[in-house]
JSON list of C-alpha atoms in Angstrom, two decimals:
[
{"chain": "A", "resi": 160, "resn": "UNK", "atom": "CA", "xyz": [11.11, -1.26, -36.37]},
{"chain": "A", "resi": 161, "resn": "UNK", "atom": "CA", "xyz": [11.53, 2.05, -37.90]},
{"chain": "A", "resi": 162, "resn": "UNK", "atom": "CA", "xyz": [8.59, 4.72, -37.17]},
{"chain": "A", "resi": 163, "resn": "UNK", "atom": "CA", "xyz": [8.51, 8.46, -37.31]},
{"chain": "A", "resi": 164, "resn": "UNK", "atom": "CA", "xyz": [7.93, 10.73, -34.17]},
{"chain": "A", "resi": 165, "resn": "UNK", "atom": "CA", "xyz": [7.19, 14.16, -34.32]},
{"chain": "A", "resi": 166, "resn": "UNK", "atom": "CA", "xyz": [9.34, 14.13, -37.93]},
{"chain": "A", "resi": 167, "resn": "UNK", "atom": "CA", "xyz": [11.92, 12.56, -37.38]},
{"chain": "A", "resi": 168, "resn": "UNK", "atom": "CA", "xyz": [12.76, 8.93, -37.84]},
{"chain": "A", "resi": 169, "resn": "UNK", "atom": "CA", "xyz": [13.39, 6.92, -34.97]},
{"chain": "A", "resi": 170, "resn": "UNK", "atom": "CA", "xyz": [14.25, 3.04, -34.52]},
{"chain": "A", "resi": 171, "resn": "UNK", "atom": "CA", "xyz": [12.15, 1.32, -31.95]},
{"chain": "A", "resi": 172, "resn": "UNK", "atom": "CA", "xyz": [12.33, -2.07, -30.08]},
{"chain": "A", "resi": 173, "resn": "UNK", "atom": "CA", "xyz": [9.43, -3.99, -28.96]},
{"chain": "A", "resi": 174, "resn": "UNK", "atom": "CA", "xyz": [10.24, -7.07, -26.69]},
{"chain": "A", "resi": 175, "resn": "UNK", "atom": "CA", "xyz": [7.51, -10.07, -27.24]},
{"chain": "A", "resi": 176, "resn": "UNK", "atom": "CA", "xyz": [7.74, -12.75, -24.55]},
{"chain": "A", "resi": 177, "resn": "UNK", "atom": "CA", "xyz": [6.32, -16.27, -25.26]},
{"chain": "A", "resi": 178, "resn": "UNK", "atom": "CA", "xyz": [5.57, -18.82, -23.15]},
{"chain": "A", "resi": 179, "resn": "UNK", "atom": "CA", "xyz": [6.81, -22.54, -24.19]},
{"chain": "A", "resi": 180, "resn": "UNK", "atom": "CA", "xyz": [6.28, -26.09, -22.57]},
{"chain": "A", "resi": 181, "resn": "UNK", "atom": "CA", "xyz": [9.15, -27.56, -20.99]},
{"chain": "A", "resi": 182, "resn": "UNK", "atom": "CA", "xyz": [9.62, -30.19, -18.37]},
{"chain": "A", "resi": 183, "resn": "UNK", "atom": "CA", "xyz": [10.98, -28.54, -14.90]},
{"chain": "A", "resi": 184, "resn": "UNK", "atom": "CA", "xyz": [10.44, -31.32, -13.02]},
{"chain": "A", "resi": 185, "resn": "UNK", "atom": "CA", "xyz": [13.48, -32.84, -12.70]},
{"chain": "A", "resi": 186, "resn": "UNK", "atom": "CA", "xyz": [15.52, -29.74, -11.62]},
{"chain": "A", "resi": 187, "resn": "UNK", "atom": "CA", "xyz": [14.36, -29.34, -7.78]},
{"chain": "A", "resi": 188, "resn": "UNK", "atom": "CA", "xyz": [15.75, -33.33, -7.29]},
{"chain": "A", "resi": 189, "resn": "UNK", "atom": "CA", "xyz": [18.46, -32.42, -8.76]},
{"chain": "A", "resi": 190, "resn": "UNK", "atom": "CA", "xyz": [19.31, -29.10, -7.26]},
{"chain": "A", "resi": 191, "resn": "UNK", "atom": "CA", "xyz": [18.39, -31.27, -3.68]},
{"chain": "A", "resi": 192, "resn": "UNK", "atom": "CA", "xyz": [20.43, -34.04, -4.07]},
{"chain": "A", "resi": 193, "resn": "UNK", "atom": "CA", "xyz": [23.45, -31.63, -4.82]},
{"chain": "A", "resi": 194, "resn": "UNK", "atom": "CA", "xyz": [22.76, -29.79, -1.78]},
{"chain": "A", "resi": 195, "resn": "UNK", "atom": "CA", "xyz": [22.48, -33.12, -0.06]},
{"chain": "A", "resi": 196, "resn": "UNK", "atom": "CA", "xyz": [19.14, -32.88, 0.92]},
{"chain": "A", "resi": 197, "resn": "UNK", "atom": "CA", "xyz": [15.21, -34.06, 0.63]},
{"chain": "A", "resi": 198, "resn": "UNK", "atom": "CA", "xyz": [13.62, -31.85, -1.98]},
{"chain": "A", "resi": 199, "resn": "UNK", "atom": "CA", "xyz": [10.75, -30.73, 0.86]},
{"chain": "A", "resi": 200, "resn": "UNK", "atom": "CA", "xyz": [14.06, -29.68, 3.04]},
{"chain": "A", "resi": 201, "resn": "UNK", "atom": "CA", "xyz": [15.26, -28.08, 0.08]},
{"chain": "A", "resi": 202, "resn": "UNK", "atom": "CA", "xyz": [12.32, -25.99, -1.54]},
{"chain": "A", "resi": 203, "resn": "UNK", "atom": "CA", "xyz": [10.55, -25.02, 1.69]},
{"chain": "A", "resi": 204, "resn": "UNK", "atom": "CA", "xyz": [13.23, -25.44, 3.98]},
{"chain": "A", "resi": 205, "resn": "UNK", "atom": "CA", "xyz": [15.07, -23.01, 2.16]},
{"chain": "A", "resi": 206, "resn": "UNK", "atom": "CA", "xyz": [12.19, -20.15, 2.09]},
{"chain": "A", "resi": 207, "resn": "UNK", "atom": "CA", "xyz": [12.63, -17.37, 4.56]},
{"chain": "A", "resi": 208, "resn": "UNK", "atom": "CA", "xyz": [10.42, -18.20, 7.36]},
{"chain": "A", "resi": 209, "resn": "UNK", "atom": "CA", "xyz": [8.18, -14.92, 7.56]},
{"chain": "A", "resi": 210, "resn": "UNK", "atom": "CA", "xyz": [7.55, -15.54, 3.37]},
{"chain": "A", "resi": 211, "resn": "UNK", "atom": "CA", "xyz": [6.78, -19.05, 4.31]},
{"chain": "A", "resi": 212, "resn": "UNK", "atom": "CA", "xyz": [4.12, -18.14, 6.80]},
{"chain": "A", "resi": 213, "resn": "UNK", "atom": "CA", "xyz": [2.56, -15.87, 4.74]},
{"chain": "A", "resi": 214, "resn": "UNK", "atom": "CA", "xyz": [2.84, -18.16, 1.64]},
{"chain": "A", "resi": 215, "resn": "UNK", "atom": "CA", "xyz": [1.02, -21.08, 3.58]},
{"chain": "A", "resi": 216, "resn": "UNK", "atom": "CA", "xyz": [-1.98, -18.62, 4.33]},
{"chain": "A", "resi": 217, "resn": "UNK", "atom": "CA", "xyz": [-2.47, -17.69, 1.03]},
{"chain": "A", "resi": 218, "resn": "UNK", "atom": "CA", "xyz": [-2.81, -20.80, -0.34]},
{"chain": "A", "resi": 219, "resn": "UNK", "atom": "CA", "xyz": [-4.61, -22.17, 2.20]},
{"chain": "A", "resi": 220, "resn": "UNK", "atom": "CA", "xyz": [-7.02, -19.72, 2.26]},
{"chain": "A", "resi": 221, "resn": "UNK", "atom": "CA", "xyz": [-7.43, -20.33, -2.02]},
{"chain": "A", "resi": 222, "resn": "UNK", "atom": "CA", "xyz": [-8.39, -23.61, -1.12]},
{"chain": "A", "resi": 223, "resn": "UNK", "atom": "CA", "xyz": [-10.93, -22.61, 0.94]},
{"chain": "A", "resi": 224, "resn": "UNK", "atom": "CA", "xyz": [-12.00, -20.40, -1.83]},
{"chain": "A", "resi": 225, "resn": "UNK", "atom": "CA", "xyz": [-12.29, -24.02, -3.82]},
{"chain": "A", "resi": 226, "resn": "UNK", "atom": "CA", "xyz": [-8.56, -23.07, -5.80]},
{"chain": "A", "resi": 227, "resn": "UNK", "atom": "CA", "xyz": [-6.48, -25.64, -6.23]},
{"chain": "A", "resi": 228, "resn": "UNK", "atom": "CA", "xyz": [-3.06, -24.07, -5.75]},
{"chain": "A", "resi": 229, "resn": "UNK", "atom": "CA", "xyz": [0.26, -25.66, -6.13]},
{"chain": "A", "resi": 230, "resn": "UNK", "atom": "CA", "xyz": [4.29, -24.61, -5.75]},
{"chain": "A", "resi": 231, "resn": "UNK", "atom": "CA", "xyz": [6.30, -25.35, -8.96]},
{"chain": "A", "resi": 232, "resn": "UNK", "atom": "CA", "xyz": [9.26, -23.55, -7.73]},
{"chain": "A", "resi": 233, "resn": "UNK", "atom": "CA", "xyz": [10.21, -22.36, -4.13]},
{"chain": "A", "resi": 234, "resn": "UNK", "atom": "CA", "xyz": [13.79, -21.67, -2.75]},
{"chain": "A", "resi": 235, "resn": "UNK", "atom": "CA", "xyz": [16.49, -22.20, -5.44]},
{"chain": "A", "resi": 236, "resn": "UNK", "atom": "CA", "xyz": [20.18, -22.09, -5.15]},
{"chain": "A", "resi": 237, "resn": "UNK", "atom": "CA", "xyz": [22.73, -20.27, -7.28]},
{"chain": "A", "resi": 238, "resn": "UNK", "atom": "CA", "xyz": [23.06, -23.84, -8.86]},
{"chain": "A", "resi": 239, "resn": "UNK", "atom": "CA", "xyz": [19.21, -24.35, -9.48]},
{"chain": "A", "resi": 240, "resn": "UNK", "atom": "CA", "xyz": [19.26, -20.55, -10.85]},
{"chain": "A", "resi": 241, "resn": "UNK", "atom": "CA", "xyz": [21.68, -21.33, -13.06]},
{"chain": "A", "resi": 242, "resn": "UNK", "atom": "CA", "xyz": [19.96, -24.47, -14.78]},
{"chain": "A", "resi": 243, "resn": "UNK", "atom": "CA", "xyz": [16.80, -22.46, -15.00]},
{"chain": "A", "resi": 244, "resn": "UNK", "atom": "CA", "xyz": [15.98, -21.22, -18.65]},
{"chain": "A", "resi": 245, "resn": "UNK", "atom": "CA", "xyz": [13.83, -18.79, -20.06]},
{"chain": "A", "resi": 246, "resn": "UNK", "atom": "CA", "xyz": [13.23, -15.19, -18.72]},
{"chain": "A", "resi": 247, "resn": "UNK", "atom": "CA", "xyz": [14.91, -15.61, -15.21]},
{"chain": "A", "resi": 248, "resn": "UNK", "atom": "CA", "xyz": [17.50, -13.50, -12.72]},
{"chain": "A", "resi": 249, "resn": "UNK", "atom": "CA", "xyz": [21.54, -14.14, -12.63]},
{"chain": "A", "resi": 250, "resn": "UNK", "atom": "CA", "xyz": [22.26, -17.32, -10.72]},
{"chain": "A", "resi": 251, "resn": "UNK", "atom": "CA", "xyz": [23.38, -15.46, -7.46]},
{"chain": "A", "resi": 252, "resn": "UNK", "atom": "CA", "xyz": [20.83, -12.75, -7.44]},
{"chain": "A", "resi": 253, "resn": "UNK", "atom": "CA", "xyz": [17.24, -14.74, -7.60]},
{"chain": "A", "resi": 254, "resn": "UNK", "atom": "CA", "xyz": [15.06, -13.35, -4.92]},
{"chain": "A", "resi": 255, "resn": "UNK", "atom": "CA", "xyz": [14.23, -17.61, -5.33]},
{"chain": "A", "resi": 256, "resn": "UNK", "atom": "CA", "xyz": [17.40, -17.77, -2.48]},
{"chain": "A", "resi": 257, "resn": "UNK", "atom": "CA", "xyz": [20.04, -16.60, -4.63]},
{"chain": "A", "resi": 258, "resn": "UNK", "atom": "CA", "xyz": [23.90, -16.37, -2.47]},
{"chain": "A", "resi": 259, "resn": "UNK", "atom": "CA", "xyz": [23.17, -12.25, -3.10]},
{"chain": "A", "resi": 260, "resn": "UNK", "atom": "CA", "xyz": [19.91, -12.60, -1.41]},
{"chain": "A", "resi": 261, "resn": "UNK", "atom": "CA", "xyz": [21.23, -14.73, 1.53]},
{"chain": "A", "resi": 262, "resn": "UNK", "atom": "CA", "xyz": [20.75, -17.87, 0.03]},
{"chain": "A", "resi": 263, "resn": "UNK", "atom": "CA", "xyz": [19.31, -20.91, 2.21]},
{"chain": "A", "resi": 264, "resn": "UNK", "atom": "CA", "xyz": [16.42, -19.35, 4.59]},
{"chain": "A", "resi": 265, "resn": "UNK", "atom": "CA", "xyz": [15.96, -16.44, 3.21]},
{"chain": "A", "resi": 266, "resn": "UNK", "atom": "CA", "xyz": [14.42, -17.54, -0.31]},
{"chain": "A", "resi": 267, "resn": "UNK", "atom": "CA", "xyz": [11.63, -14.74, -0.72]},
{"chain": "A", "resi": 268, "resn": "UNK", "atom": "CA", "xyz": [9.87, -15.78, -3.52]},
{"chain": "A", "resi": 269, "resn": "UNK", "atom": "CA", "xyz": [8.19, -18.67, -5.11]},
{"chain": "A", "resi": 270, "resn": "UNK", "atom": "CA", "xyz": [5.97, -20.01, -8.32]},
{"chain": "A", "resi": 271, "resn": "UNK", "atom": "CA", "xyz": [2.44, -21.01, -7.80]},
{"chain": "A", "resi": 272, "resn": "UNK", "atom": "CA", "xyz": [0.21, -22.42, -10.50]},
{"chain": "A", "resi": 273, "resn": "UNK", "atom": "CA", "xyz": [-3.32, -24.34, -10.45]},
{"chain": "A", "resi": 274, "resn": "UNK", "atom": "CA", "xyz": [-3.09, -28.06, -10.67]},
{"chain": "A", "resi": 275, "resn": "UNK", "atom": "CA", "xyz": [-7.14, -28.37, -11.37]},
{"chain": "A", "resi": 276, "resn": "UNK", "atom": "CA", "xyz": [-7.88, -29.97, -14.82]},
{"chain": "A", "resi": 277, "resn": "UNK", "atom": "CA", "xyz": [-7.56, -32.87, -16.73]},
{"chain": "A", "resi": 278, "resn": "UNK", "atom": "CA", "xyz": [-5.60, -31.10, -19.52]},
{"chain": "A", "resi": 279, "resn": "UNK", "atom": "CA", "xyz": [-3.12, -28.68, -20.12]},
{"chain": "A", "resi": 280, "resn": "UNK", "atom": "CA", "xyz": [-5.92, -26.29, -21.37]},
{"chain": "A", "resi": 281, "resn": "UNK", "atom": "CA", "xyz": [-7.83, -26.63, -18.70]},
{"chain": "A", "resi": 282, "resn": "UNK", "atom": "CA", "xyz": [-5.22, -26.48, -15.52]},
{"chain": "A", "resi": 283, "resn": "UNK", "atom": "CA", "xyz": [-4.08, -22.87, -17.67]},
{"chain": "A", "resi": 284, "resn": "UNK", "atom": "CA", "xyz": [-7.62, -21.70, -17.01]},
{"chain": "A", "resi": 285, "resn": "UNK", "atom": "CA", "xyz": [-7.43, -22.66, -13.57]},
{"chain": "A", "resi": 286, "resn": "UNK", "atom": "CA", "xyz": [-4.02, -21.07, -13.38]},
{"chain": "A", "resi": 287, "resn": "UNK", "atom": "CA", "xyz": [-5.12, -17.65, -14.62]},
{"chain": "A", "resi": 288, "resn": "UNK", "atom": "CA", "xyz": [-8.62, -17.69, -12.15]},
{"chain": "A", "resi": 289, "resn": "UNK", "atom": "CA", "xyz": [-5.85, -18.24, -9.31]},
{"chain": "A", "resi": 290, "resn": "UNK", "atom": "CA", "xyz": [-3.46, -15.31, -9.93]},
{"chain": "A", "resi": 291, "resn": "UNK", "atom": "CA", "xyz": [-6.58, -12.78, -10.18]},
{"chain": "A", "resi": 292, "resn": "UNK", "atom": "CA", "xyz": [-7.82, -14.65, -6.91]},
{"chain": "A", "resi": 293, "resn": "UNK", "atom": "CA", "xyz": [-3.67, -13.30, -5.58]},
{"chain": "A", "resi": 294, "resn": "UNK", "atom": "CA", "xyz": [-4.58, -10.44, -6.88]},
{"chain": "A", "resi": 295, "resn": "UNK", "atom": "CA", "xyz": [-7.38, -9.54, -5.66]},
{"chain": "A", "resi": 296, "resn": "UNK", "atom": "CA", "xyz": [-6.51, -10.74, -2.18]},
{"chain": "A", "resi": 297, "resn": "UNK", "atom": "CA", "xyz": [-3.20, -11.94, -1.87]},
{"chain": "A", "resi": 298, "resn": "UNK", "atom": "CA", "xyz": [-2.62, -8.12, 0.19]},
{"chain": "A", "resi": 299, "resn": "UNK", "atom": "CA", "xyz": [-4.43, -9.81, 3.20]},
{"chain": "A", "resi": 300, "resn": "UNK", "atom": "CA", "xyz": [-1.68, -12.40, 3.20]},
{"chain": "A", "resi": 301, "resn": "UNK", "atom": "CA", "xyz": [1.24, -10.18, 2.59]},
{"chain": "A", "resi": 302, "resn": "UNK", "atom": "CA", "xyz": [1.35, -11.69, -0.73]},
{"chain": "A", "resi": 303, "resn": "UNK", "atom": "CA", "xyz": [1.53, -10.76, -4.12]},
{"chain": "A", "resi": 304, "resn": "UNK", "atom": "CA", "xyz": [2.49, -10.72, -7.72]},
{"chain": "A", "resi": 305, "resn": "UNK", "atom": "CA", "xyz": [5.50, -8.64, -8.70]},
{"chain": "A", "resi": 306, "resn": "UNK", "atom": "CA", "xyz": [5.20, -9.10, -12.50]},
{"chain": "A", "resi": 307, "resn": "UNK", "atom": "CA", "xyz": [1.78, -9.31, -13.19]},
{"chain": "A", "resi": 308, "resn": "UNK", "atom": "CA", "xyz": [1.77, -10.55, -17.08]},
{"chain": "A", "resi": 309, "resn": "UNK", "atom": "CA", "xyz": [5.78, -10.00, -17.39]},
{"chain": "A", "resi": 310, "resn": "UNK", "atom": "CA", "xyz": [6.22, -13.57, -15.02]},
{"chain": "A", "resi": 311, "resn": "UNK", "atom": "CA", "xyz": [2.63, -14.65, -14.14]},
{"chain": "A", "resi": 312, "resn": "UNK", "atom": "CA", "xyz": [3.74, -17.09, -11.56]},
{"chain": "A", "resi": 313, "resn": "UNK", "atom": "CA", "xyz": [5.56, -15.37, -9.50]},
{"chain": "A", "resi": 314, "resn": "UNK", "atom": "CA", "xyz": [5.01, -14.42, -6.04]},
{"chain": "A", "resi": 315, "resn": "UNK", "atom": "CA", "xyz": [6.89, -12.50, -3.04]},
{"chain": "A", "resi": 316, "resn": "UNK", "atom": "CA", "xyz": [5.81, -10.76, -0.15]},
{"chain": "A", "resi": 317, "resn": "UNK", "atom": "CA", "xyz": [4.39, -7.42, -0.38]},
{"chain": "A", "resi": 318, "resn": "UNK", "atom": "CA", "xyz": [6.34, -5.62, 1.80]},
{"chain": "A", "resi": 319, "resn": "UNK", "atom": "CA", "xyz": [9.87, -7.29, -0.02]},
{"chain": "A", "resi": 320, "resn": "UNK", "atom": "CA", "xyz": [12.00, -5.28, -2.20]},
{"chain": "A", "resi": 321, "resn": "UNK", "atom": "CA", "xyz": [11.11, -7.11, -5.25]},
{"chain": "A", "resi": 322, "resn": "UNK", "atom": "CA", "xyz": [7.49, -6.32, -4.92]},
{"chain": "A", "resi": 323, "resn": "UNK", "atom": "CA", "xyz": [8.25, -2.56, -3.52]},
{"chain": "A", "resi": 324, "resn": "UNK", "atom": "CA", "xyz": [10.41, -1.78, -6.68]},
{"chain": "A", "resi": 325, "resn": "UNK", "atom": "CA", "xyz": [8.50, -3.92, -9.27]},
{"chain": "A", "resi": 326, "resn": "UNK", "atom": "CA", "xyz": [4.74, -2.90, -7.87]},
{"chain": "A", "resi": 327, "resn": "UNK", "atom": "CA", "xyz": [5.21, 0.58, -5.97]},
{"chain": "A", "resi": 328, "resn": "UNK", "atom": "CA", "xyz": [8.33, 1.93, -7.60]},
{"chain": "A", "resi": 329, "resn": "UNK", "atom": "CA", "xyz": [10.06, 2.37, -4.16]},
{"chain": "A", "resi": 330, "resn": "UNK", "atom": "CA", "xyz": [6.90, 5.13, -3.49]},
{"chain": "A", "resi": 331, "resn": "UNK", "atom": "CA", "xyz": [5.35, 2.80, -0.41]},
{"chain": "A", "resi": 332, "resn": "UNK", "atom": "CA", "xyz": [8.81, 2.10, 1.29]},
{"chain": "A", "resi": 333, "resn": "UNK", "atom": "CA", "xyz": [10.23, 5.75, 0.75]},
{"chain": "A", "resi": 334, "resn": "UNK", "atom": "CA", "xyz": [6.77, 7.06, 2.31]},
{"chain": "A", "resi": 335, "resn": "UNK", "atom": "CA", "xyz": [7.07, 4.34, 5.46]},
{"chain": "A", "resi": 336, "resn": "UNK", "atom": "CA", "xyz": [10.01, 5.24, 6.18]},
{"chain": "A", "resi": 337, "resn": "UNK", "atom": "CA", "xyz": [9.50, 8.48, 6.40]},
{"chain": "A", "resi": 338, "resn": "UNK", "atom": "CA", "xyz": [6.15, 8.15, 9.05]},
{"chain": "A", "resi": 339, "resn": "UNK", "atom": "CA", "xyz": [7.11, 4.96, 10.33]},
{"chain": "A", "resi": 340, "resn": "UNK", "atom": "CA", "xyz": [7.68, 5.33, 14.25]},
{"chain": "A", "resi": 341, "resn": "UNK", "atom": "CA", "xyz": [11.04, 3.56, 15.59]},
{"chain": "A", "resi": 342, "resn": "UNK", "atom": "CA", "xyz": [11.21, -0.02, 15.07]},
{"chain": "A", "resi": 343, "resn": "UNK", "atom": "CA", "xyz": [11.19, -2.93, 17.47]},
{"chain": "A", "resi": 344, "resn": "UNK", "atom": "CA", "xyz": [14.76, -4.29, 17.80]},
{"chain": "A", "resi": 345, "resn": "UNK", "atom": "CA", "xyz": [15.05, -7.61, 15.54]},
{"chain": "A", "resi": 346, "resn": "UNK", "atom": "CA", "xyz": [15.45, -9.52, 18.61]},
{"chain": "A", "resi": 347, "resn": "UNK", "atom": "CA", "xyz": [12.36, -8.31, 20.04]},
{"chain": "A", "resi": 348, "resn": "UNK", "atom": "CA", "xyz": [10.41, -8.51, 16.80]},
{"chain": "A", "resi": 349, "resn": "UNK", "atom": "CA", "xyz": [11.76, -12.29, 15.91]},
{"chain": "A", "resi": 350, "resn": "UNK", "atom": "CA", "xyz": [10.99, -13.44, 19.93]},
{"chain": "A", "resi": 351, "resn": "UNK", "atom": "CA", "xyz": [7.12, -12.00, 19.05]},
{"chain": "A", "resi": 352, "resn": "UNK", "atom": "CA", "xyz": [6.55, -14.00, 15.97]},
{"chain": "A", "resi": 353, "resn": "UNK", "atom": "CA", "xyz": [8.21, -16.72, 17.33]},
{"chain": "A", "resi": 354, "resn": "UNK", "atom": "CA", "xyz": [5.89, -16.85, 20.68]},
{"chain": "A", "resi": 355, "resn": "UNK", "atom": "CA", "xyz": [3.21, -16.30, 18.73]},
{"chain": "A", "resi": 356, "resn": "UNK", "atom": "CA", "xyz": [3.52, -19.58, 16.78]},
{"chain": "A", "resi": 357, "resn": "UNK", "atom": "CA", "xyz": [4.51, -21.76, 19.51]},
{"chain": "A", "resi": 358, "resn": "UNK", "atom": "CA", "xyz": [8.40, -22.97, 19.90]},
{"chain": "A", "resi": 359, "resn": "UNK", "atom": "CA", "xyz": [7.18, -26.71, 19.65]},
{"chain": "A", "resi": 360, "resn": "UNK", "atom": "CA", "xyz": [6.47, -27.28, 16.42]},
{"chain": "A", "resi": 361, "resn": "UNK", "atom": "CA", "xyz": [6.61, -25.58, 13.12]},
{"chain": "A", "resi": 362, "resn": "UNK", "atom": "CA", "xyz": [3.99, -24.57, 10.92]},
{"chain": "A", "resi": 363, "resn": "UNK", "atom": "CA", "xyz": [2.64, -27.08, 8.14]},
{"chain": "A", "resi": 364, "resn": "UNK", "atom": "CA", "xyz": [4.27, -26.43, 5.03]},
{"chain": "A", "resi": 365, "resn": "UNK", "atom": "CA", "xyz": [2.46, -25.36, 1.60]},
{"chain": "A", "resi": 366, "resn": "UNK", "atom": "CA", "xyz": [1.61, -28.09, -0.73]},
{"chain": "A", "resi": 367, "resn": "UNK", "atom": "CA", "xyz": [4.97, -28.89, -3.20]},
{"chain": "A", "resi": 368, "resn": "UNK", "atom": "CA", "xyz": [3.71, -30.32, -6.35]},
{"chain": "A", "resi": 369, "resn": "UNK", "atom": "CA", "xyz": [5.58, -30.19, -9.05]},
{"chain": "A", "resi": 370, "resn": "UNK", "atom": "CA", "xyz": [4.37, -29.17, -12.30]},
{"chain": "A", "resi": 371, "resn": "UNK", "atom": "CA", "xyz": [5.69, -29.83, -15.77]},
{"chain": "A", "resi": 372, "resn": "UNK", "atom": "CA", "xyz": [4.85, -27.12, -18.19]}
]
């Protein structure tokens, strides 16, 4: 549109984003099977292990808030990127698991929506009550909402570059790493976390439900 700023006539874009109903359900089987793999191997599998942790806590801990929290989208592939539609990243550079990002294991994001309600109207409801509920204390998980509005779903950890650049601006990790003692060799670090958890078993993974739109 054409408006006029301190006298002078200017042109002016406004970008409106809708969202639509479409069926994603067949796209993780399909992404899995060309991977050669089980879609639970695939989606969770494929999230970096830290985000994974993190993840699980979250939305176990909205359950115990009486949520009803569910994945519709965890690690993805540069294929799965690239079948995607709608408002997304370039198939290689999804912070889903894109090749950029590192691809398999090191998928550092995911989509979580409410599966409580008997209709569409009343699982969005649901939906909305659990992002405030990440918002409002996804931090004591490590996880959070990069977006906000812009891609509702969305989540990554808080200390990620996505959320760091989308969130914080680059302020919070500028400002660490400026009074941030020396850090723990990765070997060191990764032996800690990995002690901590046991070497026997892994931890349960997140509930994958997958939700048509």
């Amino acid at each position: 549109m054409t408006v006029k700023k301190k006298g002078k006539t200017v042109t002016v874009t406004k970008s409106f984003i809708k969202l639509v109903d479409e069926d994603f359900a067949w796209k993780d089987p399909k992404a899995a099977e060309k991977a050669g793999m089980t879609m639970i191997d695939y989606v969770i599998g494929g999230m970096d292990r830290s985000f994974k942790l993190k993840l699980f806590h979250t939305l176990h801990a909205a359950e115990q808030a009486g949520l009803s929290p569910g994945i519709t989208s965890a690690f993805r592939d540069d294929y799965r990127q690239s079948i995607a539609s709608g408002l997304k990243a370039a198939a290689d550079r999804s912070f889903h698991g894109g090749s950029f990002r590192g691809g398999y294991g090191h998928g550092l994001a995911a989509d979580i929506v409410s599966v409580k309600g008997a209709t569409r109207g009343q699982r969005w409801i649901s939906t909305e009550i659990l992002w405030k509920w990440v918002d409002a204390h996804g931090e004591e998980y490590g996880v959070g909402r990069p977006y906000l509005d812009r891609d509702p779903p969305h989540v990554g950890p808080i200390d990620g570059k996505e959320y760091v650049d989308k969130r914080l601006g680059g302020k919070a990790r500028q400002a660490k790493s400026e009074t941030a003692g020396p850090r723990p060799k990765p070997e060191t670090q990764s032996r800690r976390i990995d002690n901590s958890l046991g070497t026997s078993a892994s931890p349960p993974a997140p509930k994958v439900l997958v939700h048509a739109n």
